[in-house]
mmCIF file of C-alpha atoms in Angstrom:
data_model
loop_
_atom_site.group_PDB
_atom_site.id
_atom_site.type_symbol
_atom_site.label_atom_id
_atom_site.label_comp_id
_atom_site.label_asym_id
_atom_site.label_seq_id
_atom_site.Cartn_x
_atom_site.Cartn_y
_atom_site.Cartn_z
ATOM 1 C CA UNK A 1 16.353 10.367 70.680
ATOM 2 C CA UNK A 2 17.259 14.235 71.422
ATOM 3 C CA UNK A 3 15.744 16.620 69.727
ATOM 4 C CA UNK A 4 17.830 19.875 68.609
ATOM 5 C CA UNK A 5 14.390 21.586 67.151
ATOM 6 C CA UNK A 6 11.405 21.323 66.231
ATOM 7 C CA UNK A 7 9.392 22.965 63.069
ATOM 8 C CA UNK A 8 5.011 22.715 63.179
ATOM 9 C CA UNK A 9 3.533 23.616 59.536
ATOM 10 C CA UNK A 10 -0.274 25.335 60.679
ATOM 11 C CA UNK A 11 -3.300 24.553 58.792
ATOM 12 C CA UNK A 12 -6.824 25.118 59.998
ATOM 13 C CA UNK A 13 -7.759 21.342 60.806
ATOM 14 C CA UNK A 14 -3.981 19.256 60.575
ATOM 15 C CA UNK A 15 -0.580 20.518 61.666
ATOM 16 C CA UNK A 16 2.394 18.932 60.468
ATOM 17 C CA UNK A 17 5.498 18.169 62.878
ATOM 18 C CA UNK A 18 8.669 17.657 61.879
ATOM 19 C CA UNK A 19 11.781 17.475 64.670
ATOM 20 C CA UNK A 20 15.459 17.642 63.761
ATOM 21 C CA UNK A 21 18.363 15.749 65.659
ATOM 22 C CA UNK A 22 21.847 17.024 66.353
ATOM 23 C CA UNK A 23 23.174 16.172 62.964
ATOM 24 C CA UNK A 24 20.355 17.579 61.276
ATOM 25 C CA UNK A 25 18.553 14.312 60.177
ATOM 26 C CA UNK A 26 14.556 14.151 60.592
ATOM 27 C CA UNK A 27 13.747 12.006 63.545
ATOM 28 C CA UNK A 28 9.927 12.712 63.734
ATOM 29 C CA UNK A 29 7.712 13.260 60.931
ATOM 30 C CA UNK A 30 4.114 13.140 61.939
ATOM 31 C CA UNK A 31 0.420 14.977 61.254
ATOM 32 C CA UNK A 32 -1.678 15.755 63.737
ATOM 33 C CA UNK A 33 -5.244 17.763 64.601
ATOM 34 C CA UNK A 34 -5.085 20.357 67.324
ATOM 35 C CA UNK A 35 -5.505 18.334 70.287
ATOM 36 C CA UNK A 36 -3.280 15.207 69.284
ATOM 37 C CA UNK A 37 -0.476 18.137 68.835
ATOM 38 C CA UNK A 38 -0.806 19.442 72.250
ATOM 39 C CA UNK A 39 -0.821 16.244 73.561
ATOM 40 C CA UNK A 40 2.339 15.061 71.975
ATOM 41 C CA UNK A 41 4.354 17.832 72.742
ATOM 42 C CA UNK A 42 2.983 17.901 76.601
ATOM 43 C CA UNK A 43 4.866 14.461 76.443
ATOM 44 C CA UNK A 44 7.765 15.862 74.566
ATOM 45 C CA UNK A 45 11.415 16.814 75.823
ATOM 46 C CA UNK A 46 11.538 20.473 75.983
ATOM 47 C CA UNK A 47 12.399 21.719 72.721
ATOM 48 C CA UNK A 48 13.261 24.442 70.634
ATOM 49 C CA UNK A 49 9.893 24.911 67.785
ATOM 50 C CA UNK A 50 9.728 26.933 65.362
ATOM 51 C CA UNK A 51 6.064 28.282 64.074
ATOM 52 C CA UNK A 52 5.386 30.380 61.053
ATOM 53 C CA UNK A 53 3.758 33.882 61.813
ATOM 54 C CA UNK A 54 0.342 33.308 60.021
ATOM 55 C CA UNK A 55 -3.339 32.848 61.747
ATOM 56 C CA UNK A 56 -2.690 30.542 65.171
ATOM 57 C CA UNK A 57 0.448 31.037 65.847
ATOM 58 C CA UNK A 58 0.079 32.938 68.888
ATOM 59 C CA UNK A 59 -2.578 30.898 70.722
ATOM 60 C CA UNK A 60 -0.435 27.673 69.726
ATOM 61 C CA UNK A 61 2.602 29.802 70.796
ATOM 62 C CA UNK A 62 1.197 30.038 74.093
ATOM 63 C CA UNK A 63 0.014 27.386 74.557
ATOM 64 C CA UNK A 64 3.225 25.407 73.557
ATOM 65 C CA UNK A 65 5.240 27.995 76.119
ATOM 66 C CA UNK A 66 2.979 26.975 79.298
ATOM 67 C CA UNK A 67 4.104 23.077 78.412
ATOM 68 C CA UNK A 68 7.427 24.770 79.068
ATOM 69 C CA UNK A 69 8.918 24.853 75.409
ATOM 70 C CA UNK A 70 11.051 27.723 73.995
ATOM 71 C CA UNK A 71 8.825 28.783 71.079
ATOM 72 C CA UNK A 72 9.043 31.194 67.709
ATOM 73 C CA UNK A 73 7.363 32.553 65.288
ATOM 74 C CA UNK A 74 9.415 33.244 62.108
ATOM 75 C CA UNK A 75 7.823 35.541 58.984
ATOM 76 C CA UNK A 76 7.012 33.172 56.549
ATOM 77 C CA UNK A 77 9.263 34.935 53.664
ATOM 78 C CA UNK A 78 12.215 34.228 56.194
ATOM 79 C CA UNK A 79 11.238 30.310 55.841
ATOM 80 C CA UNK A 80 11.154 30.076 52.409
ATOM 81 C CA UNK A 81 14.699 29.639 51.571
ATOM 82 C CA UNK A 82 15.062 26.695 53.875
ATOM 83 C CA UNK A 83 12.217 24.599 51.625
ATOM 84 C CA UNK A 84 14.050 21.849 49.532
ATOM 85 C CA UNK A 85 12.919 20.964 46.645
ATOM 86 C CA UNK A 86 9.377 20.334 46.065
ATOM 87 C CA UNK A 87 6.813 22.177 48.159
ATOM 88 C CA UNK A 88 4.589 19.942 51.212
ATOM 89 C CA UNK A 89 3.743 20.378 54.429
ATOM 90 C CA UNK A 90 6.235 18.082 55.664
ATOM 91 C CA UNK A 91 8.990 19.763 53.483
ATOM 92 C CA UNK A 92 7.917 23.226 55.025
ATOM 93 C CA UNK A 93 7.626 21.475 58.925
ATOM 94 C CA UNK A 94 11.385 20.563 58.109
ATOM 95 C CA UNK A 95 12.373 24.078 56.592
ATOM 96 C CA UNK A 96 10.965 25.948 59.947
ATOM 97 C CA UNK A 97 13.067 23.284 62.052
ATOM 98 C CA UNK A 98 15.750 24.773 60.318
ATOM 99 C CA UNK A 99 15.035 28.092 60.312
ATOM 100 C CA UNK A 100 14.213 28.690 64.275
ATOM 101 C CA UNK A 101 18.107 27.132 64.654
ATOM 102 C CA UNK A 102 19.721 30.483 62.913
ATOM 103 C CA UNK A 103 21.508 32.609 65.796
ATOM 104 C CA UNK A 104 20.873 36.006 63.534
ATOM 105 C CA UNK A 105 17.390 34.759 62.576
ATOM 106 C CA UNK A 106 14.292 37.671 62.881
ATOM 107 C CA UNK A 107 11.011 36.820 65.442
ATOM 108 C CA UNK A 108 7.884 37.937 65.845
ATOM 109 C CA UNK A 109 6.974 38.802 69.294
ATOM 110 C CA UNK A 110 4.127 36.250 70.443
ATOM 111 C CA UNK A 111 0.735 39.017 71.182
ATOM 112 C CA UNK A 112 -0.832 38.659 74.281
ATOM 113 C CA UNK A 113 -4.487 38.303 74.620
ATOM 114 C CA UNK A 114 -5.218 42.380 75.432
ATOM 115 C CA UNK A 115 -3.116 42.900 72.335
ATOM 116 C CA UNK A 116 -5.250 40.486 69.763
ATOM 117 C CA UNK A 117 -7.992 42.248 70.879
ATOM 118 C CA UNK A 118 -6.889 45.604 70.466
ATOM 119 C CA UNK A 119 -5.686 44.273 66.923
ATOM 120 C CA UNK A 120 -9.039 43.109 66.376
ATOM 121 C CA UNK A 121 -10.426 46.071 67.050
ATOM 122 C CA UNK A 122 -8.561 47.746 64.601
ATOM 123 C CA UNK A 123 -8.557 45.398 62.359
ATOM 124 C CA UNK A 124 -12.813 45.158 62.123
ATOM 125 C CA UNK A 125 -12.888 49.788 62.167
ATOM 126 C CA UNK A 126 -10.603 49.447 59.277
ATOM 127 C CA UNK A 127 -13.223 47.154 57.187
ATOM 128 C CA UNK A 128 -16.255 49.479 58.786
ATOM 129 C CA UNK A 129 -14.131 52.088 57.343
ATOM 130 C CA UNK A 130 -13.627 50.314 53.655
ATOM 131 C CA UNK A 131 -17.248 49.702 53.460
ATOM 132 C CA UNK A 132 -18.333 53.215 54.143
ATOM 133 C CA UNK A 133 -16.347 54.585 51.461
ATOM 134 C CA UNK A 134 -17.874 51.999 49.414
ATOM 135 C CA UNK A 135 -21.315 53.054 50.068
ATOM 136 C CA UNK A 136 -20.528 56.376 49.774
ATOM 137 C CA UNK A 137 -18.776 56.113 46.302
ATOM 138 C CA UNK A 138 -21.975 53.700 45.124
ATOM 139 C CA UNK A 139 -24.236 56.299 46.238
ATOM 140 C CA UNK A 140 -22.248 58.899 44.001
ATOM 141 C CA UNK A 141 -22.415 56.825 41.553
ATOM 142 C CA UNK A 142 -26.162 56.140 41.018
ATOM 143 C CA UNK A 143 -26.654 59.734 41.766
ATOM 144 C CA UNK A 144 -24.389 60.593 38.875
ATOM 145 C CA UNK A 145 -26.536 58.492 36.213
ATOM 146 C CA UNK A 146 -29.382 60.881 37.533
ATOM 147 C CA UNK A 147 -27.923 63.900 36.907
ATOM 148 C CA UNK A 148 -27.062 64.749 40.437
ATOM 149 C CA UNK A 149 -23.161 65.522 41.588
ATOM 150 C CA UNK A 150 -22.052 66.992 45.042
ATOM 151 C CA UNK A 151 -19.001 67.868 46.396
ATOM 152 C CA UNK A 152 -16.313 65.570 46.769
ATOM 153 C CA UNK A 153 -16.603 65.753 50.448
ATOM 154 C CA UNK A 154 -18.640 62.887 52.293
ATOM 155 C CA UNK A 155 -19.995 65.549 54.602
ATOM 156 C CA UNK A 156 -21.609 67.649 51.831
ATOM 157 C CA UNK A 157 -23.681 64.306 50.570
ATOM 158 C CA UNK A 158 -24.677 63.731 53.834
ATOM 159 C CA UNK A 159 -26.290 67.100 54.569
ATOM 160 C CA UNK A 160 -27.934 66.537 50.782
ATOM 161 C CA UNK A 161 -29.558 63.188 51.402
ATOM 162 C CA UNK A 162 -32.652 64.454 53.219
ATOM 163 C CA UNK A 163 -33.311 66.590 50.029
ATOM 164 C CA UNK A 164 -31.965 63.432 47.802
ATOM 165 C CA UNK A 165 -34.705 61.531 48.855
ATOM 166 C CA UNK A 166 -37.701 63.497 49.426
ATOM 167 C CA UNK A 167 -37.728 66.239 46.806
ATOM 168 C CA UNK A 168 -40.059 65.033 44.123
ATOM 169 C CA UNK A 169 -38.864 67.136 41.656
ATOM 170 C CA UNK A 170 -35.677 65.447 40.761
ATOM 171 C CA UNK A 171 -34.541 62.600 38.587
ATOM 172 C CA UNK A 172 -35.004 59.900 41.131
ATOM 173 C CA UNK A 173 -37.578 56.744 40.140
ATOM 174 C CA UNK A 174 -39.384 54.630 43.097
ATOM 175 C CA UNK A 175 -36.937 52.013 42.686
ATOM 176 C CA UNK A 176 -33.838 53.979 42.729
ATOM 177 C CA UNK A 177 -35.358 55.862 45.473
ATOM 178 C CA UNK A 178 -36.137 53.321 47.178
ATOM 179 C CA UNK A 179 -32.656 51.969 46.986
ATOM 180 C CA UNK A 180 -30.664 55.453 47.749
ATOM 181 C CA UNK A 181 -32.762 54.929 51.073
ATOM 182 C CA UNK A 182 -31.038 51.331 51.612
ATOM 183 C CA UNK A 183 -27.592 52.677 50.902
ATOM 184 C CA UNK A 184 -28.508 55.718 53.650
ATOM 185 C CA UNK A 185 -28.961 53.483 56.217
ATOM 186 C CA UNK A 186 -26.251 51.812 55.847
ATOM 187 C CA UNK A 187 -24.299 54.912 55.810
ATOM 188 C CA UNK A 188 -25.739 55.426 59.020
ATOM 189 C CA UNK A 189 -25.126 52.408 60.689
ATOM 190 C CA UNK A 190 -21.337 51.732 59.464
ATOM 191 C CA UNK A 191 -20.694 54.935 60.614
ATOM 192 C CA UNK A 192 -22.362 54.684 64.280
ATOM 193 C CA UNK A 193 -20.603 51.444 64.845
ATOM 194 C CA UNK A 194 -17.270 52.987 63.381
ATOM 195 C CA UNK A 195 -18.047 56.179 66.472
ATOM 196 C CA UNK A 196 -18.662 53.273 68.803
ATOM 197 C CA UNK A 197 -15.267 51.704 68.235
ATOM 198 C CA UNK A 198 -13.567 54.883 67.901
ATOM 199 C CA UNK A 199 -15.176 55.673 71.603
ATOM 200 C CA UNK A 200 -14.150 52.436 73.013
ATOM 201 C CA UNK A 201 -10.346 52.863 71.505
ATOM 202 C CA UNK A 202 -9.988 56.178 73.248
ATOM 203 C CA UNK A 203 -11.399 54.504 76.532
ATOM 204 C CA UNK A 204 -8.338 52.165 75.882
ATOM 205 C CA UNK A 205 -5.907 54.653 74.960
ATOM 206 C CA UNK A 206 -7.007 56.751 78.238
ATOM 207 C CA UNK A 207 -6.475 53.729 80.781
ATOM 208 C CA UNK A 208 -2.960 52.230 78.982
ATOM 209 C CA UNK A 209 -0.273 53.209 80.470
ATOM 210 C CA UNK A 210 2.044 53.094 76.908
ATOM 211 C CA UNK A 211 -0.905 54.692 75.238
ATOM 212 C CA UNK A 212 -0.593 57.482 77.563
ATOM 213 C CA UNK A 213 2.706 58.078 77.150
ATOM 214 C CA UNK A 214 3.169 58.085 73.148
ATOM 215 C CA UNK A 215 0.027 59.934 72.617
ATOM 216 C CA UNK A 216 2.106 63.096 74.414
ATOM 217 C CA UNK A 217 3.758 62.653 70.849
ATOM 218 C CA UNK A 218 2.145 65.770 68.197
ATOM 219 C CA UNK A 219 0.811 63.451 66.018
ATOM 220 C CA UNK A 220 -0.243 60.438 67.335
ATOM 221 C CA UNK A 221 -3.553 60.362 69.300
ATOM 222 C CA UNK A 222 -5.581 57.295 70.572
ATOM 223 C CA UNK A 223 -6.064 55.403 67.181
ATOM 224 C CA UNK A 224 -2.282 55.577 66.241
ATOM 225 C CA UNK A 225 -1.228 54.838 69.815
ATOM 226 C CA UNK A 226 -3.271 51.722 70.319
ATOM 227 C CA UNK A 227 -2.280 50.908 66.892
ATOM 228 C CA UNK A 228 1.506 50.435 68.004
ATOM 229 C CA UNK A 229 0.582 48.939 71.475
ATOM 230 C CA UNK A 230 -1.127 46.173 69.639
ATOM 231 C CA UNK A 231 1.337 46.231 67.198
ATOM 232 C CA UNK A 232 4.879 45.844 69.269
ATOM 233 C CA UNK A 233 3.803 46.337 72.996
ATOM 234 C CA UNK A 234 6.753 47.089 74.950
ATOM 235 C CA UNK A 235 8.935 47.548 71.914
ATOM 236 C CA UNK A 236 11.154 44.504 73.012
ATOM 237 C CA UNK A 237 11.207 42.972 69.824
ATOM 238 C CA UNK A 238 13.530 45.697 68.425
ATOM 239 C CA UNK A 239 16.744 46.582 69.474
ATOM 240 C CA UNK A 240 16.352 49.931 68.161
ATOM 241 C CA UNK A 241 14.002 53.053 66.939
ATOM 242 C CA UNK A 242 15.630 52.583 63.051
ATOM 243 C CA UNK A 243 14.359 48.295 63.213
ATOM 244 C CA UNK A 244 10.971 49.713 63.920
ATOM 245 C CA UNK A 245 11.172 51.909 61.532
ATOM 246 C CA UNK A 246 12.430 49.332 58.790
ATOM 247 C CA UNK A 247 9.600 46.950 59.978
ATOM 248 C CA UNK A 248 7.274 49.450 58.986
ATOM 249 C CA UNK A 249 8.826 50.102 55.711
ATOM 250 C CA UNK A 250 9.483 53.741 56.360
ATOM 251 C CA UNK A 251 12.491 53.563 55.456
ATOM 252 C CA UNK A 252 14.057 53.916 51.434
ATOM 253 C CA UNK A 253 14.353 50.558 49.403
ATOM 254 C CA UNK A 254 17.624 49.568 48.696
ATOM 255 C CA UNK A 255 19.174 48.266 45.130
ATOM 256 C CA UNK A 256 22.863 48.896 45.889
ATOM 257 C CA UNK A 257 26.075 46.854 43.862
ATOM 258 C CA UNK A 258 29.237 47.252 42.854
ATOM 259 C CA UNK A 259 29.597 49.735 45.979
ATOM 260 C CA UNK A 260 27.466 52.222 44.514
ATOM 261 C CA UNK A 261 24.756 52.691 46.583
ATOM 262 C CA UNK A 262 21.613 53.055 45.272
ATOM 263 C CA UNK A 263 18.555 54.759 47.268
ATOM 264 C CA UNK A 264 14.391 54.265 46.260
ATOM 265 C CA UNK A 265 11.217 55.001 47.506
ATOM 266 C CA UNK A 266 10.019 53.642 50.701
ATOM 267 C CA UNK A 267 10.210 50.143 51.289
ATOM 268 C CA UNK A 268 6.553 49.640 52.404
ATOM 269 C CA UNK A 269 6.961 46.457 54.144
ATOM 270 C CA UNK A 270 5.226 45.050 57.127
ATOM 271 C CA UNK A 271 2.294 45.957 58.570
ATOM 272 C CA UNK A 272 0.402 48.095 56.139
ATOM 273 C CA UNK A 273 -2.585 49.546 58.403
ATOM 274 C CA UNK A 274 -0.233 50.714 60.895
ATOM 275 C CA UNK A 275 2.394 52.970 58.649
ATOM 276 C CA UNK A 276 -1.319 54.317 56.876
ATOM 277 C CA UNK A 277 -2.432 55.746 60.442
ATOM 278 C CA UNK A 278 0.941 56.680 61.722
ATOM 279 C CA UNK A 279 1.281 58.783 58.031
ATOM 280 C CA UNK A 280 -2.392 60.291 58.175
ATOM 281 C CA UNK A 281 -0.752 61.612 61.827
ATOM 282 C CA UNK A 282 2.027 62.515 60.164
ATOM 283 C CA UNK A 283 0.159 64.348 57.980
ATOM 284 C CA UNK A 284 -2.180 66.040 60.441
ATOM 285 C CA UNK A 285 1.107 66.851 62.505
ATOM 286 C CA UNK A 286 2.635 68.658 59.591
ATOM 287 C CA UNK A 287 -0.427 70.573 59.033
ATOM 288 C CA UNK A 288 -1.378 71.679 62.600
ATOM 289 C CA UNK A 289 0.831 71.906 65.001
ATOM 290 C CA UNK A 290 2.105 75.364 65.881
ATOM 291 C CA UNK A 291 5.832 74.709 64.603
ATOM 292 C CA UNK A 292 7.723 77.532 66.512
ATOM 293 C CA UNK A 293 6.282 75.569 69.513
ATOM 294 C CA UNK A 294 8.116 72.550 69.162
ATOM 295 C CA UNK A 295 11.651 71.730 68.964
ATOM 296 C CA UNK A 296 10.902 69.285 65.451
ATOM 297 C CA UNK A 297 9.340 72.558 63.786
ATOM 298 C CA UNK A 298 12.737 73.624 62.966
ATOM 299 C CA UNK A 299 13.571 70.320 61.436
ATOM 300 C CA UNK A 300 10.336 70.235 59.356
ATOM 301 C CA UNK A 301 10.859 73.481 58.134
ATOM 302 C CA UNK A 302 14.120 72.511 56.631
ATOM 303 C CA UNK A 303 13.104 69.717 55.055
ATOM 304 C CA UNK A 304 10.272 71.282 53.777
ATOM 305 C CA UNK A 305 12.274 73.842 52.050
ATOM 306 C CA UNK A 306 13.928 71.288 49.895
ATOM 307 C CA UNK A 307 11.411 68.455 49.654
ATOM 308 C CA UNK A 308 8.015 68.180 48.609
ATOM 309 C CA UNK A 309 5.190 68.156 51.502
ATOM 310 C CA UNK A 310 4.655 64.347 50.692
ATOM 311 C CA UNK A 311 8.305 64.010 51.729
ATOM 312 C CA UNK A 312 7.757 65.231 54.358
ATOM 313 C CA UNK A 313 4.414 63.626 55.710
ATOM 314 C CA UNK A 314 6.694 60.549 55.385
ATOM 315 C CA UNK A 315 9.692 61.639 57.055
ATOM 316 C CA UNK A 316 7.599 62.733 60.034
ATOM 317 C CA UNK A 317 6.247 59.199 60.190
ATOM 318 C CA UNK A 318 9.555 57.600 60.316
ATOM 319 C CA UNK A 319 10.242 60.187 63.133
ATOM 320 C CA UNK A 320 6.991 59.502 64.809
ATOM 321 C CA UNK A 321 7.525 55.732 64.984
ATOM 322 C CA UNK A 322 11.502 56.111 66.419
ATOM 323 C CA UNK A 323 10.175 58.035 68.938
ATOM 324 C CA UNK A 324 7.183 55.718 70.031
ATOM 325 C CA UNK A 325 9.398 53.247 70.030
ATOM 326 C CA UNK A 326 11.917 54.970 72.315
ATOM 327 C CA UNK A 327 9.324 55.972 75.206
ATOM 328 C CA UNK A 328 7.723 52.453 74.797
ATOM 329 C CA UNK A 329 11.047 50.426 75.194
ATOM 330 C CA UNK A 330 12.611 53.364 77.904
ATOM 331 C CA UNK A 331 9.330 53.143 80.153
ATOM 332 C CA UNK A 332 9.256 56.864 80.042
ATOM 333 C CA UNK A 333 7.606 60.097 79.789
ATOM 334 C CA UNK A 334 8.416 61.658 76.369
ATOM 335 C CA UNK A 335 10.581 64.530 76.661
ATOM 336 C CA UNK A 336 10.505 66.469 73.125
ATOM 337 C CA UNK A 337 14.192 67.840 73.292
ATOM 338 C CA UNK A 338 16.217 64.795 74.528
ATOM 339 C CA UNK A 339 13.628 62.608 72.062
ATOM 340 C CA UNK A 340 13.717 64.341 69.002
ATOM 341 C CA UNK A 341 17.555 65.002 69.319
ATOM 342 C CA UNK A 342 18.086 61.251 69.575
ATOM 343 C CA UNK A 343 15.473 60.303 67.023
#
C-alpha cells in the first residue's frame, strides 16, 4: 500500500484520517483520539499530510515532523473547494489529502513554541484591552443616566472618579455608588495587568534579535514588532514584501473582468490584530515623525497632497509591513534609503 498523501480533519477529542494512493483512490479511512493518531502515524511510511490551519495544528504539526513526516498546514478557505459533495469529517480528511498535493498551493508556516507564546501574549492584552473599553464605556453610561458627562477622553474620567465617588452632593444613590466603585477597580486592575504585559513585551522586543532590528523602523515599536515576529518569524513564508502585504490585506480588493480592471478598498484579509497595530503605527508615524528627517517624508507628503490622511495612515502600513518583511527575511540592519527605495 503506498501512500501519495495524507489529509487529518482536527477536532478537540477525534481526528479523522484519510490517506490517498497514487491514483487518487482512498486507501485509509479511519478516526482516531490524540494518542491512537500519533501512534499510527509513528508506524506509518513517511508521508506527505496535510492539516488545516485552525487550533492544534501546530503542536500536531510538530509533533508529526519529529516522526519524520513532511507536514502542512493549509487555510481552511483554500480546502474548501476540494470537499465533494456532502459535508463530514471524512469528506473534509479526503479534501485536505487533496489539497496538500497542489504544487502552487499556499502554507502556513508551522509557529514555534517562543512564537505561540508571544501570540498569546498578544492575543490575552488585546482582550485586557476590549474589556477596559468596556468598563469604561459602562461607566459612562451609568454616569450619563445621573446627569454626569466627561470628556471623551478615558484619562479625563479617570482623574474625575475620586470626586465621582465621594462627593455627596451629586446624583449618585448607595447602590449605584456602590457599583461605580466595582467598575473602578476593575478599571484599575485591567489596566495594571495590561502595563504588566506591555512591560514584559518590551523586555521581549529588547532581547530579540528581529525585534531589534524592525523596531529601527519610524513606526513600529515593541508591540508592533513582536506582533510580526509572532506573526511570520523569519519572513520565510513569503517570497516577497508585496505577499506580506496581501496577507495582511493591505492591499486594494480586486473585482476586475472583461480586462477592465477594477480597484476597491483594502482587502482586509488575514490576520486582523496585526494590520490594527501596524495602522495605529502608521498612524502615529504620520503624525510624529519629523518628515524632512527621513527619506519617506517626501513620499508622504505627496501622497498626502492628493489623498486624504486616512489614505495615507494605510499606505504607510503597507509600507511599514514591506519593509519589516525585508530586514526580517535579509537578516539585516534597516537602512532607510536602500529600504524605502525598494519598498
Amino acid at each position: 500500500m503506498q501512500i501519495r498523501s495524507v489529509g487529518i480533519d482536527l477536532g478537540k477529542t477525534t481526528f479523522h484520517l484519510a490517506a490517498l494512493g497514487a491514483s487518487g483512490k482512498v486507501l485509509v479511512k479511519k478516526k482516531f483520539t490524540q494518542k491512537q493518531l500519533l501512534a499510527f502515524t509513528a508506524d506509518m511510511q513517511t508521508s506527505l499530510i496535510g492539516l488545516e490551519a485552525c487550533s492544534g495544528a501546530h503542536f500536531l504539526g510538530r509533533a508529526l515532523r519529529q516522526q519524520g513526516h513532511d507536514v502542512r498546514l493549509i487555510p481552511a478557505q483554500f480546502v474548501k473547494p476540494f470537499v465533494k459533495s456532502n459535508k463530514n469529517d471524512f469528506v473534509d480528511a479526503e479534501a485536505i489529502a487533496e489539497a496538500v498535493e497542489r504544487k502552487n498551493m499556499r502554507f502556513v508556516p508551522i509557529k514555534t513554541d517562543d512564537q505561540l507564546d508571544l501570540q498569546a501574549m498578544h492575543r490575552v492584552r488585546d482582550r485586557l484591552v476590549s474589556r477596559r473599553t468596556a468598563v469604561i464605556n459602562q461607566i459612562r453610561a451609568f454616569l450619563l443616566e445621573r446627569g454626569m458627562v466627561f470628556a471623551q477622553k478615558p484619562a479625563k474620567l479617570k482623574a474625575a472618579m475620586a470626586d465621582v465617588l465621594e462627593n455627596a452632593d451629586n446624583a449618585l444613590t448607595p447602590m449605584m455608588r456602590n457599583m461605580i466603585g466595582i467598575l473602578w477597580d476593575e478599571w484599575k486592575s485591567v489596566e495594571q495587568q495590561i502595563d504588566e504585559l506591555a512591560d514584559r513585551l518590551e523586555q521581549i522586543a529588547a532581547s530579540d534579535a528581529g525585534c531589534c532590528r524592525i523596531r529601527q523602523i519610524p513606526g513600529i515599536g515593541p508591540i508592533v514588532a513582536t506582533a510580526i515576529v509572532a506573526a511570520i518569524g523569519n519572513g520565510a513564508a513569503f517570497r516577497k514584501g508585496r505577499d506580506f502585504a496581501a496577507w495582511l490585506g493591505l492591499v486594494p480588493r480586486q473585482y476586475s473582468t472583461g480586462g477592465k480592471a477594477k480597484l476597491l478598498g483594502i482587502s482586509k484579509r488575514g490576520n486582523i490584530y496585526l494590520r490594527k497595530v501596524l495602522i495605529h503605527g502608521a498612524r502615529a508615524a504620520a503624525m510624529r515623525i519629523k518628515r524632512d528627517r527621513f527619506p519617506i517624508g517626501a513620499w508622504m507628503n505627496a501622497l498626502e497632497a492628493r489623498a486624504p490622511r486616512n489614505v495615507l495612515v494605510v499606505a504607510m502600513a503597507n509600507k511599514l509591513a514591506r519593509i519589516a518583511w525585508a530586514v526580517l527575511s535579509s537578516g539585516e540592519d534597516y537602512r532607510p534609503a536602500v529600504s524605502i527605495a525598494g519598498a
